[in-house]
XYZ file of C-alpha atoms in Angstrom:
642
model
C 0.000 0.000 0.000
C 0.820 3.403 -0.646
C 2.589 5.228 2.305
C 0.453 7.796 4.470
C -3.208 5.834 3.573
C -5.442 7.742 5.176
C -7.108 4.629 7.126
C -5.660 2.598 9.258
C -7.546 -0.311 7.046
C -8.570 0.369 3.940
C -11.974 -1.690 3.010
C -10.849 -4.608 -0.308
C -12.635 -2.608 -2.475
C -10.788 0.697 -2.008
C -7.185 -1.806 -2.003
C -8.095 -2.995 -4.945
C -8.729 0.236 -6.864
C -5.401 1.771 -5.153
C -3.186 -1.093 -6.585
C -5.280 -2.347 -10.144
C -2.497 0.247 -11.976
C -2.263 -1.541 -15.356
C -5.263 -1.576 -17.964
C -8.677 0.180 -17.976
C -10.125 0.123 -15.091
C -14.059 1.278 -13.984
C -14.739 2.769 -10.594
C -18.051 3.010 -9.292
C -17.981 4.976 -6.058
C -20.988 5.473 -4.562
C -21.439 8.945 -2.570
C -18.865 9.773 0.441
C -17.197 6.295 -0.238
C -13.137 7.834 -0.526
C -13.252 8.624 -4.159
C -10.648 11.183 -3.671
C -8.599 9.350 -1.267
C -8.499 6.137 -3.666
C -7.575 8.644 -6.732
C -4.805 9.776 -4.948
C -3.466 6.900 -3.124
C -3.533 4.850 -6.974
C -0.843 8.293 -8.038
C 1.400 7.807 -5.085
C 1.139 4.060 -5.952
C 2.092 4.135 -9.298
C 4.436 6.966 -8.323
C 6.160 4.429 -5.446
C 6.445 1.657 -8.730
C 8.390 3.967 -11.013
C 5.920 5.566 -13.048
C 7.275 9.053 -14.068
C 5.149 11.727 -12.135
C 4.194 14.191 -15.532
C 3.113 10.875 -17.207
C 0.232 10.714 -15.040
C -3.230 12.887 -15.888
C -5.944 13.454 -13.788
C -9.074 15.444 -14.797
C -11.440 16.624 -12.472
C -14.766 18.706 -12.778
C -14.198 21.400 -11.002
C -10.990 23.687 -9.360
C -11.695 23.151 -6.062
C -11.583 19.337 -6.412
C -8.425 19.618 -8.843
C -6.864 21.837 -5.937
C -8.035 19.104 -3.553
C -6.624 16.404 -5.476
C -3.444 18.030 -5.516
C -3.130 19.121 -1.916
C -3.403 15.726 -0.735
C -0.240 14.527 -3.200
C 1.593 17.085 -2.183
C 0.891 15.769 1.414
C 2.534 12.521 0.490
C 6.681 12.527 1.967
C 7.406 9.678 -0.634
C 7.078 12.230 -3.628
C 6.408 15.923 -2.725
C 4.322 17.658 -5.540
C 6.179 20.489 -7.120
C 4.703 23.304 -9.123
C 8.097 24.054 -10.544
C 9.081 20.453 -11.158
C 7.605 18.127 -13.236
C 4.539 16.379 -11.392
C 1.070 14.703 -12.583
C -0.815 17.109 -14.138
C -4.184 17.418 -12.439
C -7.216 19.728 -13.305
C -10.376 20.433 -15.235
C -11.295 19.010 -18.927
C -10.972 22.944 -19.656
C -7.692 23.662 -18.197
C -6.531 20.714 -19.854
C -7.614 21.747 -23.316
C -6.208 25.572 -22.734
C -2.848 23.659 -21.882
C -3.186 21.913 -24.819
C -4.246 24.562 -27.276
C -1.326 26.880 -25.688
C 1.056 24.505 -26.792
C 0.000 22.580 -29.786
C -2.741 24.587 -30.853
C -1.101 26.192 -33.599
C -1.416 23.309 -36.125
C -4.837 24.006 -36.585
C -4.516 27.907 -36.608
C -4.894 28.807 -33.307
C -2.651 31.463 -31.306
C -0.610 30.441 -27.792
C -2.465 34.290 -27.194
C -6.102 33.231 -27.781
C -8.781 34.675 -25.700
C -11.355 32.973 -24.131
C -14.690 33.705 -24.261
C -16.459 33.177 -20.786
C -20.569 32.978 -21.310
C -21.360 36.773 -20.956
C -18.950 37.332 -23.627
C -20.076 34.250 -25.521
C -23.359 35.660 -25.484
C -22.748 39.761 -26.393
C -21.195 37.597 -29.315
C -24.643 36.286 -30.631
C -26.090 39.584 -30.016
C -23.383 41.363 -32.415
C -24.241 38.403 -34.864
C -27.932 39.119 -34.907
C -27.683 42.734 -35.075
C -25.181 42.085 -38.082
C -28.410 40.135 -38.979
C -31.005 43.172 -38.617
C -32.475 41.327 -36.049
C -33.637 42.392 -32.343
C -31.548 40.124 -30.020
C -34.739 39.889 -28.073
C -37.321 39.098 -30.073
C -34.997 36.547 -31.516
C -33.706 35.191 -27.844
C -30.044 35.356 -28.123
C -29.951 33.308 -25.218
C -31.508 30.680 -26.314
C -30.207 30.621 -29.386
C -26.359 30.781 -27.571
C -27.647 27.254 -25.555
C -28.435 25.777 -28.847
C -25.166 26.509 -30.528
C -23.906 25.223 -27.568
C -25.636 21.645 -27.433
C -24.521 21.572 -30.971
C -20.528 21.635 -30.505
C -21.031 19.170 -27.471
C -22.553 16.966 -30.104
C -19.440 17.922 -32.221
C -21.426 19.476 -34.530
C -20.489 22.500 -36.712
C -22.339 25.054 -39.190
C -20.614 23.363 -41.971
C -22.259 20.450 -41.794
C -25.156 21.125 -40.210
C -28.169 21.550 -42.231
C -31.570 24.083 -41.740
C -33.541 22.247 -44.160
C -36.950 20.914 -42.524
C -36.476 23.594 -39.701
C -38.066 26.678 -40.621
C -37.170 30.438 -40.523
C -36.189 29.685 -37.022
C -33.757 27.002 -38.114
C -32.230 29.281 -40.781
C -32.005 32.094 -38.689
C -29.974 29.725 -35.726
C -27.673 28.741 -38.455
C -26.991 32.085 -40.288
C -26.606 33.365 -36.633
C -24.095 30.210 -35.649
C -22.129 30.909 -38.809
C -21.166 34.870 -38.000
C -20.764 33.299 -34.622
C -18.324 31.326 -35.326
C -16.830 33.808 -37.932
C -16.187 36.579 -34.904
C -14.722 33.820 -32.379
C -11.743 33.152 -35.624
C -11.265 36.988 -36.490
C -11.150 37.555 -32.760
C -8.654 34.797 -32.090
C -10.928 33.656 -29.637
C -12.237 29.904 -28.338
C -15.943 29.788 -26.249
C -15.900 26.956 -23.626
C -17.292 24.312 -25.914
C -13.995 25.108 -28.409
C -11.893 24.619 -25.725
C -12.855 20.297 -26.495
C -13.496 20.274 -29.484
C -10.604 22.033 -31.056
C -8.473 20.036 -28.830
C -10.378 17.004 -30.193
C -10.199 18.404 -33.685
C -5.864 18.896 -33.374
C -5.937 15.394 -32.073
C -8.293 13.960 -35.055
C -6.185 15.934 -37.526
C -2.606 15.789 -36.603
C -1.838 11.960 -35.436
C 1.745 13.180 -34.670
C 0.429 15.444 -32.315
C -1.916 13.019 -30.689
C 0.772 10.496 -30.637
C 2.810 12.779 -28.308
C 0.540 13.719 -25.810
C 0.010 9.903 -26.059
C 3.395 9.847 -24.772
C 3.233 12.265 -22.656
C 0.208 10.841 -20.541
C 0.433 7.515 -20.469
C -2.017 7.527 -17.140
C -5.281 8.650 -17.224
C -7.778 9.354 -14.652
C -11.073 10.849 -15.424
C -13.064 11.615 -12.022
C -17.301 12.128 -12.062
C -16.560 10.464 -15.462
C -21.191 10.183 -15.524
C -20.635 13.783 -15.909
C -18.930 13.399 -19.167
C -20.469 14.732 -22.524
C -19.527 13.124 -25.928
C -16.400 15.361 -26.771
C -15.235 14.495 -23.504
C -15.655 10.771 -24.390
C -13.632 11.115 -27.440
C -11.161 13.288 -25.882
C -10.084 10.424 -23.134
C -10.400 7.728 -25.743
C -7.524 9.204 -27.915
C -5.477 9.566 -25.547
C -5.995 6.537 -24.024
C -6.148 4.461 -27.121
C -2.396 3.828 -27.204
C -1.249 2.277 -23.690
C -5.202 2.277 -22.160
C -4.618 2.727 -19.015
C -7.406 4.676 -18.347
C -9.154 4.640 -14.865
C -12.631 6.460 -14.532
C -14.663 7.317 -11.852
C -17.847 7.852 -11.217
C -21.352 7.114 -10.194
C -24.912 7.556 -12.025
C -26.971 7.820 -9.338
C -25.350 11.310 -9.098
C -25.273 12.067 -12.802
C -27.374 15.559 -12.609
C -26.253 17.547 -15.972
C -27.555 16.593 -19.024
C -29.166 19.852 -19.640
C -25.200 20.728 -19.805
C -24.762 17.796 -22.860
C -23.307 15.048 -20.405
C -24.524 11.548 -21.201
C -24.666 8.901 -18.229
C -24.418 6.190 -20.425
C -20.697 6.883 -21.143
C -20.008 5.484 -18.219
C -22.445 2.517 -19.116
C -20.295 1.981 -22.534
C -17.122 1.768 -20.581
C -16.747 -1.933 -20.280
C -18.312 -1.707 -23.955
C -15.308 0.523 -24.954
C -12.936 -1.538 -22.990
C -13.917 -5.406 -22.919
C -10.904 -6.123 -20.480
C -11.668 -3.571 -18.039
C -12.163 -4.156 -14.670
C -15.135 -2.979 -12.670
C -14.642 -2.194 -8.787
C -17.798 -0.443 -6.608
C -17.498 1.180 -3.601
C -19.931 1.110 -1.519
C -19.032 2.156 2.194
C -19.956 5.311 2.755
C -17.712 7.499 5.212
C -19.434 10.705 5.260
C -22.894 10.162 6.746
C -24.793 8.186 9.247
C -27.069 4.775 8.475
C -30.034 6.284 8.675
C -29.374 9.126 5.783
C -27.581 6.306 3.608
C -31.022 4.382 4.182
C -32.922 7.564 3.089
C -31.070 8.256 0.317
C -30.698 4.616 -0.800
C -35.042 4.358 -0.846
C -34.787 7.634 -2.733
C -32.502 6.337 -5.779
C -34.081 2.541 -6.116
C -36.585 4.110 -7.867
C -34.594 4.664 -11.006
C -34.200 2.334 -13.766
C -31.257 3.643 -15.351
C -28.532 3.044 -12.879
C -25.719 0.602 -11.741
C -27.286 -1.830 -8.902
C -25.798 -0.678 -5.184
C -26.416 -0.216 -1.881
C -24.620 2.750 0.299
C -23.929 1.332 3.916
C -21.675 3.096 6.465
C -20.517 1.735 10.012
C -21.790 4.999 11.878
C -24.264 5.065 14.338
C -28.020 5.492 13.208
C -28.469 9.268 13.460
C -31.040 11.826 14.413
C -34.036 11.068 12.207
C -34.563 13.565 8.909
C -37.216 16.880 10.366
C -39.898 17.532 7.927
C -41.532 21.178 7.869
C -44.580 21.982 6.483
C -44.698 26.058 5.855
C -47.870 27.488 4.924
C -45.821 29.805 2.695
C -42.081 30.490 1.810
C -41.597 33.402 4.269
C -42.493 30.573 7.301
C -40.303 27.977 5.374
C -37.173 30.410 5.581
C -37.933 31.842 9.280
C -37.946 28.051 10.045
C -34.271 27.675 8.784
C -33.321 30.575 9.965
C -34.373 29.837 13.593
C -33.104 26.376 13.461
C -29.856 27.628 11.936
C -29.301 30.148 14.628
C -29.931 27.280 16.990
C -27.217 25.185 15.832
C -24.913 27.753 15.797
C -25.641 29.199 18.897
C -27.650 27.093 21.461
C -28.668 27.520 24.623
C -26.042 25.673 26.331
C -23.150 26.654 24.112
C -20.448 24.567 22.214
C -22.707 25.322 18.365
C -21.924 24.376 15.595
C -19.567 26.265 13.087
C -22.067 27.762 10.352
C -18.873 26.504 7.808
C -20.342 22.968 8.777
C -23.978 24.072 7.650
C -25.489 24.572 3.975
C -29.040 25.696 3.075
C -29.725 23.917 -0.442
C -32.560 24.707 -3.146
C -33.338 23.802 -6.427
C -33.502 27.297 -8.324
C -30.990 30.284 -7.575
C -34.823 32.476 -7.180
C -35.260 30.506 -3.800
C -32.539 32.216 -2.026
C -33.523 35.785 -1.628
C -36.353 35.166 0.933
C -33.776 32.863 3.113
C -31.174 35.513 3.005
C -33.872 38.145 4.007
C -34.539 35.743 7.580
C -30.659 35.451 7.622
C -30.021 38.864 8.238
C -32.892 39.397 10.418
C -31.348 37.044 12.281
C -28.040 38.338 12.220
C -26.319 35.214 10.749
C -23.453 35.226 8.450
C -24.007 33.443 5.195
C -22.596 33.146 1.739
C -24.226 32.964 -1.561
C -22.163 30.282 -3.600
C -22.754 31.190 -7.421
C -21.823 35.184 -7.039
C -18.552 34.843 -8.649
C -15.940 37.282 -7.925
C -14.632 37.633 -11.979
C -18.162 38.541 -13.291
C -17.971 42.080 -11.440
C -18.098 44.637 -13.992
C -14.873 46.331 -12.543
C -13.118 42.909 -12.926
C -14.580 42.184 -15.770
C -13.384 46.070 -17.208
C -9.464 45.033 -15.606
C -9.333 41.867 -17.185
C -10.127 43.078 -20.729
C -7.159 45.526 -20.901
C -4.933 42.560 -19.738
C -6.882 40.873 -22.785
C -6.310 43.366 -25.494
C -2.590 43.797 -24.360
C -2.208 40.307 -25.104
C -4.601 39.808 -28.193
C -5.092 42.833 -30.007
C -7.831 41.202 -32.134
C -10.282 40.495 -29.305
C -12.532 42.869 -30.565
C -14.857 41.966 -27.796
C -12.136 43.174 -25.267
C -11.438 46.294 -27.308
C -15.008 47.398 -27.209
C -15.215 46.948 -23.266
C -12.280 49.666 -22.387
C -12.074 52.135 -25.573
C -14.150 54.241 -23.864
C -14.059 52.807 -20.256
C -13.357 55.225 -17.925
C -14.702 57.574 -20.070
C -12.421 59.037 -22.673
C -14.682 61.060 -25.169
C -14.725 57.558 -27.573
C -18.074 56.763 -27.842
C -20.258 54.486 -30.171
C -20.329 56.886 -33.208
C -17.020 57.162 -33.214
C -16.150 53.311 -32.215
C -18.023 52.404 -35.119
C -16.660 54.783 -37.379
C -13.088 53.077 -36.360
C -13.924 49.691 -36.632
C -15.726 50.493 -40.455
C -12.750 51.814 -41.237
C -13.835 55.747 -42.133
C -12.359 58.806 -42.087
C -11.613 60.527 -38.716
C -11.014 64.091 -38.075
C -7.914 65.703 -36.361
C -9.807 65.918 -32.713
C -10.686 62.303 -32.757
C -7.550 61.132 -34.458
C -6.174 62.510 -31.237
C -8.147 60.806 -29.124
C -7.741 57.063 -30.745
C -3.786 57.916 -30.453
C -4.263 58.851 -27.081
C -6.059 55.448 -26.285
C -3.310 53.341 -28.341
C -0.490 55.042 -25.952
C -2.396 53.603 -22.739
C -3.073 50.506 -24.382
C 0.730 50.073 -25.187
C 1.732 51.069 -21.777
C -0.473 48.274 -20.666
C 1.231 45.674 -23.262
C 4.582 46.963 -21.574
C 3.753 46.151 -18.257
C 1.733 42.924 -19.097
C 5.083 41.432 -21.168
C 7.482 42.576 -18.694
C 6.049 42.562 -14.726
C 4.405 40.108 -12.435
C 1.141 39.546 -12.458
C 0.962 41.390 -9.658
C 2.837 44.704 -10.386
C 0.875 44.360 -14.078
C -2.643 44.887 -12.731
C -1.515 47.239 -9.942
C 0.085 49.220 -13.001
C -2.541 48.843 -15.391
C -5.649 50.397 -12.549
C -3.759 53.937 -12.405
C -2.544 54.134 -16.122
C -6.042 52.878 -17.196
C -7.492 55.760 -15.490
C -9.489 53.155 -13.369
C -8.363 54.001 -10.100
C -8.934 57.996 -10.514
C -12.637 57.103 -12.133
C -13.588 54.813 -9.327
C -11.796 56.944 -6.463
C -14.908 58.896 -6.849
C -15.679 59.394 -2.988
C -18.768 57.603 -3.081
C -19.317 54.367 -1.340
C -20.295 52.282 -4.791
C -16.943 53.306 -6.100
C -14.825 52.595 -3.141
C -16.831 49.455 -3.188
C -15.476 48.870 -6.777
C -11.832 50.168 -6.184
C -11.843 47.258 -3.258
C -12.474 44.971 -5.499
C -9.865 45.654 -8.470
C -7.547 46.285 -5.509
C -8.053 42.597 -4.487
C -7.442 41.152 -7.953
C -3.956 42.445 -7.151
C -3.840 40.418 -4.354
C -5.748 37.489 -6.174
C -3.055 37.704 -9.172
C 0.340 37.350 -6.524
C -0.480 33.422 -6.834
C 0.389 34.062 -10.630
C 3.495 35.838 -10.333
C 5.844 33.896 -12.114
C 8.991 32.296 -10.379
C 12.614 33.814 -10.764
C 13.467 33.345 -14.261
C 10.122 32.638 -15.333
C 7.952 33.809 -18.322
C 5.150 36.669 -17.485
C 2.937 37.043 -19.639
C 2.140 33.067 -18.525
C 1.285 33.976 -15.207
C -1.427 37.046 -16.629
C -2.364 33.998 -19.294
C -3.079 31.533 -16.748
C -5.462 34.050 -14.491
C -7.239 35.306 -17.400
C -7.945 31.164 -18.161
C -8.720 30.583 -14.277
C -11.015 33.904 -14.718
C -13.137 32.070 -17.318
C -13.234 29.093 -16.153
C -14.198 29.369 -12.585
C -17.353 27.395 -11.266
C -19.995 28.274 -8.884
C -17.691 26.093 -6.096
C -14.275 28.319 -6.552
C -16.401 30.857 -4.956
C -16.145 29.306 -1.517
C -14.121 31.326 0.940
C -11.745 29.037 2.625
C -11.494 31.401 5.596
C -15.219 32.437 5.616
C -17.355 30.664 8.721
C -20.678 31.458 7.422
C -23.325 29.155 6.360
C -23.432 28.356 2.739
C -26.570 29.259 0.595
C -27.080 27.332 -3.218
C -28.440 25.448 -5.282
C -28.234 21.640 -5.469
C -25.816 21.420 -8.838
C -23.237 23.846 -6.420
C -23.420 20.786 -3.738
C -22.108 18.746 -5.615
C -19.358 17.059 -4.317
C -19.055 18.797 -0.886
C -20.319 18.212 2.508
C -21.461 19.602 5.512
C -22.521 18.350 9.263
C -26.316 19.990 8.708
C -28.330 20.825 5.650
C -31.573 21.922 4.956
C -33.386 20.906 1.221
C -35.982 23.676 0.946
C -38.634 23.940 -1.648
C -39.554 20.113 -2.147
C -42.698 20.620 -4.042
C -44.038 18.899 -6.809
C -43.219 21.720 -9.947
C -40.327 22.922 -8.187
C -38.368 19.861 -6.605
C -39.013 18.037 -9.061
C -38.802 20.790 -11.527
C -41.933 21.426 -13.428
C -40.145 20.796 -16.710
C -40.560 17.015 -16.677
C -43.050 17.472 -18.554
C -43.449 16.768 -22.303
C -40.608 14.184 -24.289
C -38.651 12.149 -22.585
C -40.524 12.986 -19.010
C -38.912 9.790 -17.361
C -35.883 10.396 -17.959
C -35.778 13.916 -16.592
C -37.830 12.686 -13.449
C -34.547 10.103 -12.822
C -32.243 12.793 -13.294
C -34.467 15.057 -10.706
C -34.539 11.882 -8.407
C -30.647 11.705 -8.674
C -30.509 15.301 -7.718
C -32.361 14.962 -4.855
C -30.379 11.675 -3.778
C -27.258 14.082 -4.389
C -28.571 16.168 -1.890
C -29.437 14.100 0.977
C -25.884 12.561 0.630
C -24.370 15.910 1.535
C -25.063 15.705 5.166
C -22.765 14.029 7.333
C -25.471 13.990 10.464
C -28.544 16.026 10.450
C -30.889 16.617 7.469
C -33.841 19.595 7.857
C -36.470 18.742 4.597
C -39.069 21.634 3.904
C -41.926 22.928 1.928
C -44.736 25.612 1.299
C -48.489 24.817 0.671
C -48.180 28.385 -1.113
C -45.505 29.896 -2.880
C -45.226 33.024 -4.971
C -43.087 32.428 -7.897
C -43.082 35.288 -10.810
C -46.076 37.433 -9.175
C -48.086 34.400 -9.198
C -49.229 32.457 -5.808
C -49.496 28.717 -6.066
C -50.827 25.963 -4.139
C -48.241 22.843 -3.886
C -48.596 19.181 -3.362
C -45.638 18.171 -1.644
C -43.039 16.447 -3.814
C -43.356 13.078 -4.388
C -39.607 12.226 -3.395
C -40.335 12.810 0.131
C -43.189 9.528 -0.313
C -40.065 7.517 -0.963
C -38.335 8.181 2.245
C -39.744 5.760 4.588
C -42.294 6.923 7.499
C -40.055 5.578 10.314
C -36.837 7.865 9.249
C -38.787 11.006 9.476
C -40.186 13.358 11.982
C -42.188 16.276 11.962
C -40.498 19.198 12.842
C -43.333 20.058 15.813
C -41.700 17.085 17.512
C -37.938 17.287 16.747
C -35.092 17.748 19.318
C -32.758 20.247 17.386
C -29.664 18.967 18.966
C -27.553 16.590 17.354
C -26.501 13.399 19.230
């Protein structure tokens, strides 16, 4: 066994997952069972038998578990894991395409410099397209016409070869639209998230050399949540495994919750298809939560058809039984958490629990403002997961000069600071630039005026830290003089470009190194980040979100608020394919009961207002499944955990 395990005795099942290194291997671990520990453990392992640490790949779903992942290697004294030195490369399926694309991307046209397009640029992108178009953005729903596009490319489909016929003006209008789309994102020099895979798929399909030396390069592959895989993905990991396949994926589809994303359960039903000489291993002891959840959550998920037989057991003690609430409308349902919140963290008798170890969780992001209204009437510190730090219009504003100091042609970029702060550029004049027509003296002086800051900026970018860049770039922008306004918005916003200073020291290159690779990699981190990366570390405060932002974490008490029929599940079961949306609804609730390590609080409203419009609910039929003698009414629940 590897040294350090983190049990004294690891169960056969996790031994056998550590030490199967050779070959393509299938790992169904159920929820809490060590996935993480029996990923890392299998590195040091193969690390202890020779394998060279940067042959080894592991991709992960989100930052926070590839930051995880890596802590706990680093942890291990048999092979301390270097930043500097070579190591196993570990993060997202998007990180790992940028690092691709920055290095190889070339072949197929594509700059080390590119920009990436996060979804609010993705999106002003459409809009540009269909008012190239002489169409109204809103009557023609560039949103929904951006999640098209993007269902598309995760079906590795492209405007080329994609055809209208048979779908009406609509249908001609989404591929017109997805064609000047596409023709922006190349004069731009840009990639949207779904590019990110399937370019990298695309260099790999086209240039076997290329494939044949990342091959070489990774000639271990893990793939973690591997359920949550959509088809690029599944092509992606199959090239590069196809040479020495040893491939090990993880994952579980009773908590396969994102197919409105494009990912496809059933890849990791193919697997042993794919594979015929794989071996499958489950785990199924559960070290997070107590018997009685597990029990819960195991009645839950029988239910669905469309899953890998299992049964979660752990060797903790029973448990408090699950509290059910019944609110008469969603301003009782939220004093109710609020009040039994407060109570755990501050009882009677003292010794509460820390609100870190707490989570409030709800199906739709809507849900939250009433339970934040109780929170601060109650005077309890929370946190909102989903408000992301990088989507702040002053960040956003920062990050686009570091953007058009590094790619000139991100037009996108340009747009955002020519006349941001204000600099007597505005959209007559913008447009007269980029159509190419005559200027005048005065504003001749003012576009030369803009190109001086904006090489300044390129001088500090290409020559200073991270760091000393951005702290450069807010007083020569003008940023810091417009937002040093004395009002308490702008200090508000000056805080915040202040801390992306502080954010962008973890980027400063070491002695020696390259810089504009430090500014490169935050502007990637920037657009990548998930609703999770927005956890505080240091922040004790109870955490509000949605049920797709639990994912993979954990906490001693949570409450599941809303369970209503319409809401939780979702009202959009209805129509095609109802069944299988109701299983993927019933996985997300069986994801959410298997966050709590203790103590689960389940609520709903017999009213609710939801867009002006008061309802009467039926309470959701998920809560029928749990059985009668694991529940109690919150009218006769102790709120102290044993």
């Amino acid at each position: 066994m590897p040294k350090n395990f983190e049990h004294s005795s690891p169960n056969p099942s996790q031994e056998e997952a550590i030490l199967t290194s050779e070959g393509p291997v299938l790992i169904v671990a159920g929820a809490g069972s060590g996935k993480t520990m029996v990923l890392t453990h299998r590195i040091s392992h193969l690390i202890e038998k020779g394998v060279k640490p940067e042959s080894i790949l592991a991709i992960t779903f989100t930052n926070k578990a590839a930051e995880e992942m890596r802590t706990r290697i680093s942890a291990m004294k048999s092979h301390p894991y270097d930043e500097q030195a070579p190591g196993p490369w570990v993060g997202t399926f998007h990180s790992f395409c940028v690092y691709i694309l920055r290095n190889s991307g070339k072949a197929i046209g594509i700059p080390r410099s590119f920009s990436i397009m996060d979804e609010e640029d993705a999106l002003a992108m459409i809009k540009e397209a269909l008012n190239d178009m002489g169409l109204d953005p809103k009557k023609y729903e560039a949103k929904k016409l951006r999640n098209i596009i993007s269902r598309k490319k995760n079906e590795m489909e492209n405007p080329n070869d994609w055809s209208s016929s048979g779908s009406g003006q609509f249908g001609n209008i989404l591929l017109e639209t997805w064609r000047k789309y596409e023709e922006k994102l190349t004069n731009a020099k840009a990639l949207d998230f779904d590019d990110l895979l399937l370019k990298t798929v695309e260099l790999f399909t086209k240039n076997p050399e290329i494939l044949l030396f990342w091959q070489e390069r990774f000639k271990y592959i893990h793939v973690d949540e591997y359920q949550d895989t959509n088809l690029v993905q599944y092509h992606l990991t199959k090239l590069l495994a196809q040479k020495y396949r040893n491939i090990c994926v993880v994952g579980d589809i009773d908590q396969a919750i994102y197919s409105w994303r494009g990912a496809d359960f059933r890849n990791i039903l193919h697997f042993e298809r794919d594979w015929p000489d794989a071996k499958m291993i489950t785990l199924e002891e559960n070290y997070r939560s107590t018997q009685l959840i597990l029990d819960a959550a195991n009645a839950v998920i029988v239910k669905n058809k469309a899953r890998v037989p299992k049964n979660l057991f752990s060797r903790k003690k029973s448990g408090p039984k699950i509290t059910l609430f019944e609110a008469s409308n969603e301003e009782e349902e939220a004093t109710f958490i609020a009040e039994i919140a407060n109570h755990l963290v501050n009882p009677p008798a003292g010794g509460g629990m820390p609100p870190r170890e707490i989570a409030v969780l709800y199906r739709t992001n809507f849900q939250s403002r009433i339970i934040e209204e109780k929170m601060l009437e109650k005077n309890i510190s929370y946190q909102v997961i989903g408000v992301r730090f990088y989507e702040r219009k002053e960040i956003k504003d920062t990050l686009a000069y570091l953007r058009a100091a590094l790619n000139p042609d991100d037009v996108l970029s340009m747009k955002r600071i020519t006349n941001f702060p204000p600099r007597g550029i505005g959209k007559v004049l913008l447009t007269k630039i980029l159509s190419g027509e005559e200027l005048s003296p005065k504003e001749q002086n003012k576009i030369v005026e803009f190109k001086k800051i904006l090489e300044e900026v390129k001088k500090e970018v290409t020559e200073k830290k991270s760091s000393e860049a951005i702290k450069a770039i807010i007083k020569k922008s003008g940023l810091e003089e417009y937002f040093n306004d004395g009002t308490e918005e702008g200090e508000m916003r000056l805080a915040n470009i202040q801390e992306l200073v502080t954010l962008a020291k973890r980027y400063d290159p070491p002695a020696g190194g390259s810089a504009p690779e430090g500014i490169l990699k935050l502007l990637e981190d920037a657009a990548l980040m998930s609703d999770q990366d927005t956890i505080k570390k240091e922040e004790n405060s109870i955490k509000l979100m949605t049920v797709h932002a639990a994912k993979g974490l954990e906490f001693k008490a949570i409450f599941i608020a809303g369970l209503e029929e319409g809401l939780f599940p979702h009202s959009a079961l209805s129509g095609d394919n109802a069944e299988l949306r109701e299983e993927e609804e019933r996985r997300l609730f069986y994801v959410a009961l298997t966050r709590s390590k203790e103590k689960i609080y389940l609520s709903y409203s017999v009213f609710r207002t939801i867009f002006g419009e008061r309802k009467i609910n039926l309470p959701s039929k998920f809560l029928f499944d749990i059985p009668e003698e694991l529940l109690e009414r919150a009218e006769e629940a102790t709120i102290t955990l044993e």
